[in-house]
Structures are given as C-alpha cells and as structure tokens.
CSV table of C-alpha atoms in Angstrom, one decimal:
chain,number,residue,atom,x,y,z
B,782,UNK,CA,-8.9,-38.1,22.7
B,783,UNK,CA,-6.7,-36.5,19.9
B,784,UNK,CA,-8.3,-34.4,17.4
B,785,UNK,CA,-7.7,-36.2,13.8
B,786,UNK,CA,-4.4,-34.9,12.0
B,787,UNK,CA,-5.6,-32.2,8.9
B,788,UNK,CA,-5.3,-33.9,5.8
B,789,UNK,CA,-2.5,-32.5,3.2
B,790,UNK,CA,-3.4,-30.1,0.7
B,791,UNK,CA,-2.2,-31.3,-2.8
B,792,UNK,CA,-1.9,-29.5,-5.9
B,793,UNK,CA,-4.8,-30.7,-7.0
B,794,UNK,CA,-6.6,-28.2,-4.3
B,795,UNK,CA,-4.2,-25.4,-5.0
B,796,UNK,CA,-5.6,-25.8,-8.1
B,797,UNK,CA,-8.7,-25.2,-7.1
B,798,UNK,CA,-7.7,-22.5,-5.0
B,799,UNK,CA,-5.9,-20.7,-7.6
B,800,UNK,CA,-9.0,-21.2,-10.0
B,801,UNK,CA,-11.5,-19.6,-7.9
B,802,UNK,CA,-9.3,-16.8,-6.9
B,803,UNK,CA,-9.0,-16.2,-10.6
B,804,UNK,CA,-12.8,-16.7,-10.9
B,805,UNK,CA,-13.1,-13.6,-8.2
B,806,UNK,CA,-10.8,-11.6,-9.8
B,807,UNK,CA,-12.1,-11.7,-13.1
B,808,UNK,CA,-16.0,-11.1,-11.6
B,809,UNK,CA,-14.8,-7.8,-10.3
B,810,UNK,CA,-12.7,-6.7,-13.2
B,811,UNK,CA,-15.7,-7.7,-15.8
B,812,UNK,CA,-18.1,-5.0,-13.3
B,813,UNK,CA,-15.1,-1.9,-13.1
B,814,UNK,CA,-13.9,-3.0,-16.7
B,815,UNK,CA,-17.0,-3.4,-18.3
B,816,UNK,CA,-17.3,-1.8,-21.8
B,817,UNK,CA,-20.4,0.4,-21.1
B,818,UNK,CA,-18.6,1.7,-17.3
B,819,UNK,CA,-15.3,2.4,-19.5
B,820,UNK,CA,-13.8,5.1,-17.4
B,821,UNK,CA,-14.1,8.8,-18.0
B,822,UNK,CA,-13.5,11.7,-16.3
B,823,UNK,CA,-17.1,13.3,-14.9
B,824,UNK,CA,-15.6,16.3,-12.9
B,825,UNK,CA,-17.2,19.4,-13.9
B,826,UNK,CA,-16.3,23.5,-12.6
B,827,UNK,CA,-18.2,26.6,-11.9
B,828,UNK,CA,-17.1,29.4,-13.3
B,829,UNK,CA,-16.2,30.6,-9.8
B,830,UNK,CA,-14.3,27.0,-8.9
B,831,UNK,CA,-13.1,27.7,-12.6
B,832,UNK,CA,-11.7,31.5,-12.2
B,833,UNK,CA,-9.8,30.2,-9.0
B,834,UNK,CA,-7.7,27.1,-11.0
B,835,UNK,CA,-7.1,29.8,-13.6
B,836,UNK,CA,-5.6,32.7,-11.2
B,837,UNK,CA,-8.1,35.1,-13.2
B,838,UNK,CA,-11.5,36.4,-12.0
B,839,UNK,CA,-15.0,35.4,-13.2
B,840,UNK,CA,-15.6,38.5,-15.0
B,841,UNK,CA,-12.2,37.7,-17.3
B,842,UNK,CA,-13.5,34.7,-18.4
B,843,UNK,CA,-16.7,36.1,-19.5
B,844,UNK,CA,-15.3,38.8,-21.3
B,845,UNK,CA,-12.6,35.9,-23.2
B,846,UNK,CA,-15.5,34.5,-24.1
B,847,UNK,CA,-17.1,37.6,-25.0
B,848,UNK,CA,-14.4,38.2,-27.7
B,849,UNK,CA,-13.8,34.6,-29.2
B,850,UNK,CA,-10.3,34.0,-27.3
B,851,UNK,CA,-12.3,31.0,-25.5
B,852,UNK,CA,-15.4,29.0,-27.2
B,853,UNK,CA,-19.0,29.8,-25.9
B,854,UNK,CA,-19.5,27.6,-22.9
B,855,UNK,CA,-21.7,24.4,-23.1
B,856,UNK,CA,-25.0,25.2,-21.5
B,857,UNK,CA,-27.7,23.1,-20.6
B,858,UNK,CA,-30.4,23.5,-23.5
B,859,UNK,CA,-34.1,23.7,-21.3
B,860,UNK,CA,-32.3,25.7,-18.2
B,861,UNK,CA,-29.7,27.8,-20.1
B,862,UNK,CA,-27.7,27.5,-17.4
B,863,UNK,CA,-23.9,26.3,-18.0
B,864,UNK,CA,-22.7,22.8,-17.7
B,865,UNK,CA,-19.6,23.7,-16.4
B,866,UNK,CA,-16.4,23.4,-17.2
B,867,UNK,CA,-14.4,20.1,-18.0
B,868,UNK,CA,-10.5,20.4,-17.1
B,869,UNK,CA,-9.1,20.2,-20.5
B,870,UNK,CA,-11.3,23.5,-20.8
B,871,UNK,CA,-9.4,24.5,-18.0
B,872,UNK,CA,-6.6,24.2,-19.1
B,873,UNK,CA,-7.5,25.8,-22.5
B,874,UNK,CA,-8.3,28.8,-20.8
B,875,UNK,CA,-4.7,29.0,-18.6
B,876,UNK,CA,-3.4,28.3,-21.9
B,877,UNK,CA,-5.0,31.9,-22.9
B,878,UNK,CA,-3.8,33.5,-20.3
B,879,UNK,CA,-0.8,32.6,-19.9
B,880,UNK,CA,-1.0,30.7,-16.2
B,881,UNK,CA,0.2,27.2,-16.8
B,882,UNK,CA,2.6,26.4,-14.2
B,883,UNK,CA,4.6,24.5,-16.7
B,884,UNK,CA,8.2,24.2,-16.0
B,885,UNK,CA,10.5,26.3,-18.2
B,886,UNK,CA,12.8,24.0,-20.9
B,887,UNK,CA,16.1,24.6,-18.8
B,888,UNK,CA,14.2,23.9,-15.5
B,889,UNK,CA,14.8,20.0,-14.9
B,890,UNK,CA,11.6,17.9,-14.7
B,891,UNK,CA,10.9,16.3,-11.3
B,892,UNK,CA,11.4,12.4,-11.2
B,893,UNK,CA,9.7,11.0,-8.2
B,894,UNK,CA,9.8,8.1,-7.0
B,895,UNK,CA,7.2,6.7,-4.2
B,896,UNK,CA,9.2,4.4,-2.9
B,897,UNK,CA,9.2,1.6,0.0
B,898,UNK,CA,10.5,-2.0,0.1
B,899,UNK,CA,7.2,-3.2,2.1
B,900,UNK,CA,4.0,-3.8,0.4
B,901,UNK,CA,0.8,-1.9,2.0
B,902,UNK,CA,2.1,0.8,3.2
B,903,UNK,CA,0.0,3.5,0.5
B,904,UNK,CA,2.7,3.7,-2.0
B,905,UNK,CA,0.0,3.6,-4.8
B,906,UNK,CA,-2.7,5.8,-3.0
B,907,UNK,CA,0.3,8.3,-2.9
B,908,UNK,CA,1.0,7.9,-6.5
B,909,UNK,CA,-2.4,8.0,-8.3
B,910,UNK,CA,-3.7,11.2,-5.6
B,911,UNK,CA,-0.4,13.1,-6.3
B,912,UNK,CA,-0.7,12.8,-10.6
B,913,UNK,CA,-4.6,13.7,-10.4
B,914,UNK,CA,-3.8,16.6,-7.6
B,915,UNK,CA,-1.1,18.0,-10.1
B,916,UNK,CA,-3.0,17.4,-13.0
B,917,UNK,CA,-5.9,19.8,-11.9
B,918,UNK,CA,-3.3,22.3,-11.1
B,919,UNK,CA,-2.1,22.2,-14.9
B,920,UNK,CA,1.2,19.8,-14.5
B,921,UNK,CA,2.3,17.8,-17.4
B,922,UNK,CA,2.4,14.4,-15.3
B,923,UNK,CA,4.0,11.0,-16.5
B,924,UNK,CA,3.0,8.1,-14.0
B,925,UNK,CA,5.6,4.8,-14.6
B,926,UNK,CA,3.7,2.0,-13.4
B,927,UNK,CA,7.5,-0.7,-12.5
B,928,UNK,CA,5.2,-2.8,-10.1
B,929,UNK,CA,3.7,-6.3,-11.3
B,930,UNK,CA,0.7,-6.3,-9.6
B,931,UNK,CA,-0.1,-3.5,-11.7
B,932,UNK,CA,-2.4,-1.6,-9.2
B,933,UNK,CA,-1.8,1.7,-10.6
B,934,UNK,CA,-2.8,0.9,-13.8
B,935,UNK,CA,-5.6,-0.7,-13.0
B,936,UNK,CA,-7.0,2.9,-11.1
B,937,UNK,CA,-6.0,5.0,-14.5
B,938,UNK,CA,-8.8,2.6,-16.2
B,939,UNK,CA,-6.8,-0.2,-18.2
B,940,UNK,CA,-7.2,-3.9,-17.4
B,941,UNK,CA,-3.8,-5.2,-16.6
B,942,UNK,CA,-4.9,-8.8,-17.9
B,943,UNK,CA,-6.3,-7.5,-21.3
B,944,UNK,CA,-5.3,-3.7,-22.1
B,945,UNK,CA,-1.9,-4.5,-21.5
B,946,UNK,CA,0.4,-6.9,-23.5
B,947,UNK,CA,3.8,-6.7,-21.9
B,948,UNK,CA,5.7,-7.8,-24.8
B,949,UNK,CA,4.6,-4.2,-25.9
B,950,UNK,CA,2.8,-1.7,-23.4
B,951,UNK,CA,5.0,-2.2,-20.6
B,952,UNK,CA,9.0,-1.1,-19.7
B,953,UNK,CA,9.4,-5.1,-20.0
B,954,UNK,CA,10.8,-4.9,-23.6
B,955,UNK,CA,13.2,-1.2,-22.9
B,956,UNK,CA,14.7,-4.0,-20.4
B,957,UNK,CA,15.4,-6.5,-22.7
B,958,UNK,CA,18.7,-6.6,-24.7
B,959,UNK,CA,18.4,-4.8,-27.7
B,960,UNK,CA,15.1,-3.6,-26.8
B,961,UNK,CA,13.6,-0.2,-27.8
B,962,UNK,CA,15.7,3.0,-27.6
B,963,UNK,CA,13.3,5.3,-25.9
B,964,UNK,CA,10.0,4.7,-23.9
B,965,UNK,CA,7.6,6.8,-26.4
B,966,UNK,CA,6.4,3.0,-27.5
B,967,UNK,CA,5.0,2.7,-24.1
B,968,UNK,CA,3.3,6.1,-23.5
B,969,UNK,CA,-0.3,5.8,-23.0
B,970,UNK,CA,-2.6,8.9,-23.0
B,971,UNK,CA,-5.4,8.8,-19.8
B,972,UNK,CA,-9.2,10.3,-19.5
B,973,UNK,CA,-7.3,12.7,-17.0
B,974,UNK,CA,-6.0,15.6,-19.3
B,975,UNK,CA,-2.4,16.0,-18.8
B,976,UNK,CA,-1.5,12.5,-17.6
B,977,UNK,CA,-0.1,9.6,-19.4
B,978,UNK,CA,1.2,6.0,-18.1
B,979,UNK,CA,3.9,3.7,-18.6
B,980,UNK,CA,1.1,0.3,-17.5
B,981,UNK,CA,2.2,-2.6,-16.1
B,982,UNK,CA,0.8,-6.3,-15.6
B,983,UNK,CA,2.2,-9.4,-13.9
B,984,UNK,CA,4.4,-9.8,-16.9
B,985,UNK,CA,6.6,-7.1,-16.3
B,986,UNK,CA,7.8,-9.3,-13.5
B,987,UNK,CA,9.7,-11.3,-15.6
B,988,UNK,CA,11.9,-7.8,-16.1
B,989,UNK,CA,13.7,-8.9,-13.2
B,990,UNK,CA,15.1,-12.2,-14.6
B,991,UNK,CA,15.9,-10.2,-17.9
B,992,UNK,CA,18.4,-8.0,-15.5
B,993,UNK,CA,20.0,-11.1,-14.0
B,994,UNK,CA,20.4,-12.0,-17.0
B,995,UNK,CA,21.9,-8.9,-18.8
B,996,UNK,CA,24.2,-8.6,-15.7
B,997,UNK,CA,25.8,-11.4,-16.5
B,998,UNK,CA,26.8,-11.1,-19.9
B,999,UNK,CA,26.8,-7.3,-20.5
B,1000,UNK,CA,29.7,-5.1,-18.5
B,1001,UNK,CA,27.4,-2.3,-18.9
B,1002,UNK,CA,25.9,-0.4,-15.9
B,1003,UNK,CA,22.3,-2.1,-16.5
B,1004,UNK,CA,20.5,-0.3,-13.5
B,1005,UNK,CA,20.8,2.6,-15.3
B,1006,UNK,CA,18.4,1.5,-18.3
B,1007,UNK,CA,15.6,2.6,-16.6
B,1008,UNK,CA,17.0,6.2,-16.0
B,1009,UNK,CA,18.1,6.5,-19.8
B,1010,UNK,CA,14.2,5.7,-20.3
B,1011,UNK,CA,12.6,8.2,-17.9
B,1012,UNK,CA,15.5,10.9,-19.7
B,1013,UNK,CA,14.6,10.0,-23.0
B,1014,UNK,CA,10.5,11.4,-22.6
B,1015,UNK,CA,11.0,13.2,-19.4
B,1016,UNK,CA,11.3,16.8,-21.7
B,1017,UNK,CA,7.8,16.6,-22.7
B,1018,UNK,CA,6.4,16.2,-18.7
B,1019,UNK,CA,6.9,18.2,-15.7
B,1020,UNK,CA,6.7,15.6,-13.1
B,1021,UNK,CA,7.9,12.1,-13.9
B,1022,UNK,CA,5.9,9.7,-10.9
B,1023,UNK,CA,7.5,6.0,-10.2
B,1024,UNK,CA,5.9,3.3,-8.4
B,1025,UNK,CA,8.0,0.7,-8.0
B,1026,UNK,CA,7.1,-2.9,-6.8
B,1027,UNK,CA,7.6,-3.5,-2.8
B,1028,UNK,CA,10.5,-5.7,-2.6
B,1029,UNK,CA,14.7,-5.1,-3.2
B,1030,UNK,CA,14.7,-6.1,-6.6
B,1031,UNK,CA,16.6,-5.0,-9.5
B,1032,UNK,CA,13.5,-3.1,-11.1
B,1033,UNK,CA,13.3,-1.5,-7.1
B,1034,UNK,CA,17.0,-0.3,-7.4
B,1035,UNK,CA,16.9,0.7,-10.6
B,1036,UNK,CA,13.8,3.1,-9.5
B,1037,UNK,CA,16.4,4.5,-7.0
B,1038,UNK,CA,18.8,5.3,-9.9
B,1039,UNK,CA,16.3,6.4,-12.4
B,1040,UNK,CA,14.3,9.5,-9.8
B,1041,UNK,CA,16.2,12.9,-8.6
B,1042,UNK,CA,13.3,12.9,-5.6
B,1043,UNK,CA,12.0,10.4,-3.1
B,1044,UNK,CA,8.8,10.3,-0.9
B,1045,UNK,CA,9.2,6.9,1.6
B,1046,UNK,CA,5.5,6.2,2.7
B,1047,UNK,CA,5.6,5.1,6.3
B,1048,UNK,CA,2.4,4.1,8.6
B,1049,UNK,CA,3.0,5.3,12.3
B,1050,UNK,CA,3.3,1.2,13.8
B,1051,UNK,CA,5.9,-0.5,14.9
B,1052,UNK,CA,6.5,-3.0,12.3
B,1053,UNK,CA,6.0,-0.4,9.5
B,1054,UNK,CA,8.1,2.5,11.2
B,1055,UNK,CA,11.1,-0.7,11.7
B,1056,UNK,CA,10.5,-2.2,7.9
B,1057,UNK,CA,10.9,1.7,6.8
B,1058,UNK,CA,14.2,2.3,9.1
B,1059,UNK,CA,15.6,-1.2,7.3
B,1060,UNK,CA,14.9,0.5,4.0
B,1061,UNK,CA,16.5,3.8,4.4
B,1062,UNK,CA,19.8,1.9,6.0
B,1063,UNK,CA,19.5,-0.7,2.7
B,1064,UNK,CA,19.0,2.3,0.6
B,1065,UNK,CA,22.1,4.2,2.0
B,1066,UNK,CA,24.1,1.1,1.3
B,1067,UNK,CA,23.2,0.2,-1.7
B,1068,UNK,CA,23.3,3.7,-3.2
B,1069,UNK,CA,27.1,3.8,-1.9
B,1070,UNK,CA,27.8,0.3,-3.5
B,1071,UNK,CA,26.6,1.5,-6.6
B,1072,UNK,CA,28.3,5.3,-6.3
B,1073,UNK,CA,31.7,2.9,-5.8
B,1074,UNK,CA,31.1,2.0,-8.7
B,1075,UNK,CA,30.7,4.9,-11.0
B,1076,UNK,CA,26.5,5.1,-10.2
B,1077,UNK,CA,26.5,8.2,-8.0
B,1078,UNK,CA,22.8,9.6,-7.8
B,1079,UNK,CA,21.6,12.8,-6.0
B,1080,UNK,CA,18.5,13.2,-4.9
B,1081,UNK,CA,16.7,16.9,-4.9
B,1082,UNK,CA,14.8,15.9,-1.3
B,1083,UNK,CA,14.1,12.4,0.3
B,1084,UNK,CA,11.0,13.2,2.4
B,1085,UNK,CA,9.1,10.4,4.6
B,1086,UNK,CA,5.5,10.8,4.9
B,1087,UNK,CA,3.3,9.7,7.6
B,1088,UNK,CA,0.6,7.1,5.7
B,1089,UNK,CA,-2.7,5.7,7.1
B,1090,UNK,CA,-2.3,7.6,10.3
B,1091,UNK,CA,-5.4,7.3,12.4
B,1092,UNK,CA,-5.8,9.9,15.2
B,1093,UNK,CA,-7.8,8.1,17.2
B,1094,UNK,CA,-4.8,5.2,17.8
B,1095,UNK,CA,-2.8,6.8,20.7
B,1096,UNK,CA,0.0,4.4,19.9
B,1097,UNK,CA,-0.2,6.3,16.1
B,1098,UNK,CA,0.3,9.5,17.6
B,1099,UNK,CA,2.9,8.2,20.2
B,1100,UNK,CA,4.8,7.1,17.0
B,1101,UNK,CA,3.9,10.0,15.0
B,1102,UNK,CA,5.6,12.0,17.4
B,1103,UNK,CA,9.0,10.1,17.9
B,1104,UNK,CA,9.1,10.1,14.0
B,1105,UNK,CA,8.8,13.6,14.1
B,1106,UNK,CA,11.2,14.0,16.6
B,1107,UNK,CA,13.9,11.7,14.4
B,1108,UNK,CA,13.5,12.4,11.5
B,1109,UNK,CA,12.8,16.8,12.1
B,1110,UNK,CA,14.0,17.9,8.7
B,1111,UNK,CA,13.0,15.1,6.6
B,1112,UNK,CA,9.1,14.6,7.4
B,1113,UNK,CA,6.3,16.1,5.1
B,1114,UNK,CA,4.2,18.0,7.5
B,1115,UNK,CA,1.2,16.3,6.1
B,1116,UNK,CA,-0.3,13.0,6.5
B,1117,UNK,CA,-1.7,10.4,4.8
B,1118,UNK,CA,-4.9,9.7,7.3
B,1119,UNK,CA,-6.7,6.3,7.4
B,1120,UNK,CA,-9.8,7.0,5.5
B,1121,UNK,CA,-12.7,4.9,4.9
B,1122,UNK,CA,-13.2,7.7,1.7
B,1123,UNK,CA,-9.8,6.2,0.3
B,1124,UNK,CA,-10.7,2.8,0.7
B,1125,UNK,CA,-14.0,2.9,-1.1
B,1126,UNK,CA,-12.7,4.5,-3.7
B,1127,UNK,CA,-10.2,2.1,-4.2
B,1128,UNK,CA,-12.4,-0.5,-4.1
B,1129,UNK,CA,-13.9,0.5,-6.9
B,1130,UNK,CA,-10.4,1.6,-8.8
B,1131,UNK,CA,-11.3,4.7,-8.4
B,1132,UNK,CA,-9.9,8.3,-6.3
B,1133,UNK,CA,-11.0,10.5,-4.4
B,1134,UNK,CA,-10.3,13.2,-6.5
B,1135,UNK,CA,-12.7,11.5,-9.4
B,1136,UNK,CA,-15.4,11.3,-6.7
B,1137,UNK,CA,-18.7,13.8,-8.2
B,1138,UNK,CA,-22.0,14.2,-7.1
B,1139,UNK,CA,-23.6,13.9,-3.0
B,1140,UNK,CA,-20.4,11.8,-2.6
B,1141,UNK,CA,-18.5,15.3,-2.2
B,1142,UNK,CA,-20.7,16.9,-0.2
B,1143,UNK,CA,-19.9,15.0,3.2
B,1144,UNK,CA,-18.1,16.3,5.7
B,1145,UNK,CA,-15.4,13.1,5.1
B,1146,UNK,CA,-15.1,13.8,1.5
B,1147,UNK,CA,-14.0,17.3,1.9
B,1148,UNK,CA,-12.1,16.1,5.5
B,1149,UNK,CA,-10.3,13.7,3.2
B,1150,UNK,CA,-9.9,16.1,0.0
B,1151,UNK,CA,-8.5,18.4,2.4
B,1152,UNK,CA,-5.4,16.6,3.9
B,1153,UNK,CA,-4.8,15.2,0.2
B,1154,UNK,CA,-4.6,18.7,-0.8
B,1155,UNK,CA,-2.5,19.5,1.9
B,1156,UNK,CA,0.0,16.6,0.8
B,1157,UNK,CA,0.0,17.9,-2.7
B,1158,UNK,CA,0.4,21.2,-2.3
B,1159,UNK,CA,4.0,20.3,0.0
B,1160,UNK,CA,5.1,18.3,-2.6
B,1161,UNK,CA,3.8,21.0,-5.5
B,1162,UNK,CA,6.2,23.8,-3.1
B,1163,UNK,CA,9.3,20.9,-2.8
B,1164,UNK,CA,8.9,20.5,-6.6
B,1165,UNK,CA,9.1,23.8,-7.5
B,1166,UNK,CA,12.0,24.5,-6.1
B,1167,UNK,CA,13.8,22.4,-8.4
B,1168,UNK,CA,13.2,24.9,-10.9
B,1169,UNK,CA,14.6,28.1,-11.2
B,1170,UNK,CA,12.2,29.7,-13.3
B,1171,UNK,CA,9.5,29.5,-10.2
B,1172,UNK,CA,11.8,30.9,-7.8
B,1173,UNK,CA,10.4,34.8,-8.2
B,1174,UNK,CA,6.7,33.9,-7.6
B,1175,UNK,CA,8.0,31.2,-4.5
B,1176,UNK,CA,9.3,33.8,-2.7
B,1177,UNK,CA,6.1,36.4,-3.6
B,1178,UNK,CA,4.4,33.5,-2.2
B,1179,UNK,CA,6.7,33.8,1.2
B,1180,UNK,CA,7.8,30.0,0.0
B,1181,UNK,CA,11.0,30.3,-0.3
C-alpha cells in the first residue's frame, strides 16, 4: 500500500513559515539588543598586562603617573587596589610615550578584504577577530560591513533591523547616482576604541540592482565607486577591513577593486577547498576582464587561510597538507581551528576577544586566544610591510 502523496505547501504556509522565523529572530535580537545589555566593552589590564601593550615597563608608568603626564589610576574605593586599565587608557598612555604603531602619512593604509564567494566558510569570524586583535595593538581600524545579512554589524553591537536605516547608515546611498561624495556620512564610532564601521542590513542588498542599473546608463567605470569611497576616509585609518557578501555580485567585485590585500578563508574539505579553487580561477578572470578594460588592481599579498580546521579530522589534515603543498607561498601559517569558544561567542554576537571573567581562564579560551593571536600577529607582520616607515624596527625584529 502506497504511502499518501505530501500535500503542497502554499503561500499561505510560507507565510507562516516566514512569520515565525521572523518571530525567532526578533526573540533573540530583543535578549542581545536589549537596552539595559547595550554592548560595552568590559576588558580591563594590569599594570603588568598594561606595561607589555605599551612596550614600557611597570615602573614607567608609575612614575608618568607620578608626574601628571598620565591621570591617577581608578582604584577600587574599600580595597585601594586599581581597577585596571581600560584600552582607551591604553592607548592614552602609548600616546605619551610615543609607541602607537600608527602608520606614517606617506605609508599607504592597508585595504583588506576577507574575501570568498561561498557563504560559511569564517569570513566574518576573520573579520570582527582581526579589527579587535588590531585594535588592542593600537591600529586605527575601519571595518566596511558590504554583506546584507549584516552579520558583522550585528557583532559590533548595532541591530541591523533598527540601528541601521540604509537610506542613510549604509554604503547603499554612496551607490546610488548622485549619491554622497565621500563615506564620512556613514562612519559609525564602536565601544572598541579605535574602531569604526560602515553597517549594513538587508537593504543594502538592493545596492546590487542600483549597479545594474547605473551600468546601463552611465559609461563610467562604476565598480570603482566603492574604491573612491574606501580612498576618500581611508587617511584617517590604518587598516581598512571589507567583508563582502558570499556570492559574485557586483558589490563582491567591486570589493575586489576597492582592497590592495586579500585573505581567502578556506575550510580543509573537499567542497570548500573546490568552491575556493573556483573562486581564485573566477577571480583571476575577472580581474583580467576588468584590467582589459582600464581597471587594473594590484594587490600587496593574496594569502589563503586555513578556516575551521579540526585536528582531530584526518581527512582535515590530509587536506591541510595538499593545500600546503599547492599553494607553498601563498598560505598563512596559521589556522583558523574549529572552536566551540568561537561559536559560543558568536552565539551570543559576541568575540572571543570581549570574553572577561572565569570564561578566560580555561585552557580552551587561552587555546583559542592563542591561534587567534597567532593569525593576527601574521597579518599585523604582512601589513606592515606595506609601509616603509616600519621597515627599520621589521628587520630589528628579524621580520623582514
């Protein structure tokens, strides 16, 4: 006896569907979003954590204090014992002595692009880890948010469905014909000192019908738009971070154009390692259409980094290896490891680098802090080799 045939879905149930997916969605985002968990940053330093971000020793700190150069430092009022230090303090105090790692004005700020055209592969992780990591280390960091679904944004604290209006916050209007000039209109300070965001929400997907559109009518090179944008803030930032969506689009391509460095996040599986293989021969194609006609871009390095690698997969490290062995010059040497630590934290729109309290104490915390450090600190060295002002402490460093 035949089973009975499944009746159709109509739109009615879609409906429905789409309702209570909405429902869900809005549950979670009135929990993370709520007014009195408005996001702030909690991390605090030691005076010894503190005297090794600076490059100066505990005792030099004191005596700044000592003499006024830095204010007194908050202290607990029944303990006397010091709060510790927040990072914009940190960063006051490299101010004072002179250890910024700032870029020098004729250096040329570093426009990176985290780029992949398949969806799940830790472009975002990549992103959000890489501003915070830089942004402890004193970086001025800009972090362009070109991807609809908005998932970056929605980690930096800002509700893509309310904060953001795309008919203002987002690079929707720069895309539009006669739109603004420059993307200082868009520039949104963060709770992380030293990082601002370009948001995003699902209306910046209609960017991508505004550049069919402006292709057909304007002779213009349009895909450029986007690297006249990044250009016209890109003096007041040191690193310039790009996620773009995961798909070939014209917002995707004109992310290509707009960054002078690429990092291609690539799991170690099959499908992922072939989807990323298709997107470096699309890439190479498209980037010679476009240099045919007048678009010629250069990038400073194109490195592909192993993401959500899990040691334990033999098939990981079988693939790990062969990527290694293709691709010799063009790998980071870190990796981007499968972490439960990650995922919890994104869960909650959150980083591990925001992570305070018995959280950090774990042995996977600091496993995981570690090989995020390790990723940042490659991409810190490749960075600063773009600019000729670091080039004396590099090779002190044995770097370069």
């Amino acid at each position: 006896m035949s089973s009975p045939a499944l009746p159709p879905i109509a739109l009615d149930d879609l409906s429905q569907l789409s309702r209570s997916a909405s429902h869900v969605i809005e549950r979670l985002r009135e929990r993370v979003f709520a007014p009195e968990s408005r996001k702030q940053l909690e991390l605090r330093f030691n005076v010894r954590s503190a005297a090794e971000m600076v490059g100066r020793t505990e005792k030099a700190i004191r005596v700044a204090e000592g003499d006024g150069r830095l204010p007194d430092p908050a202290k607990d009022p029944e303990t006397g014992r010091r709060n510790g230090y927040t990072l914009a303090e940190i960063n006051r105090m490299r101010e004072v002595f002179g250890t910024l790692p700032h870029r020098a004005p004729e250096d040329p700020p570093l426009i990176l692009a985290v780029q992949n055209f398949k969806g799940g592969v830790g472009k975002s992780t990549v992103v959000t880890h890489l501003a915070q990591y830089f942004a402890l280390k004193g970086y001025r960091v800009c972090v362009i948010d070109c991807d609809s679904q908005a998932s970056t944004t929605a980690i930096f604290g800002l509700n893509p469905d309310v904060d953001i209006d795309e008919e203002e916050d987002t690079l929707y209007p720069f895309f539009r014909h006669g739109g603004p000039k420059t993307l200082h209109y868009a520039l949104r300070a963060t709770y992380w000192p030293g990082i601002a965001i370009i948001p995003a929400n699902l209306g910046l997907y209609d960017a991508e019908y505004e550049f069919a559109a402006r292709m057909a009518r304007e002779p213009g090179f349009v895909l450029d738009r986007l690297r006249e944008g990044v250009e016209s803030i890109a003096d007041q930032f040191d690193i310039v971070l790009l996620d773009p969506p995961p798909a070939l689009g014209m917002i995707s391509l004109s992310v290509l154009r707009a960054a002078n460095a690429l990092i291609v996040p690539t799991p170690p599986n099959n499908i992922d390692f072939a989807s990323t293989s298709h997107f470096l021969k699309m890439m190479e194609a498209t980037l010679y259409e476009l240099a045919q006609h007048g678009g010629a871009r250069d990038y400073s390095f194109v490195k592909i980094l192993a993401s959500k690698m899990n040691d334990q997969k033999s098939a990981h490290q079988a693939i790990k290896r062969m990527m290694d062995a293709v691709f010799p010059q063009d790998m980071l040497q870190a990796v981007l490891k499968d972490s439960a630590e990650i995922d919890n934290a994104t869960a909650n729109l959150s980083t591990v680098y925001e992570m305070t309290g018995a959280a950090t104490r774990t042995e996977t915390h600091r496993r995981c802090r570690a090989y995020l450090d390790l990723i940042g600190r490659e991409v810190e060295t490749l960075a600063r080799k773009t600019w000729p002002s670091h080039h004396d402490s590099l090779r002190r460093e044995g770097l370069l």
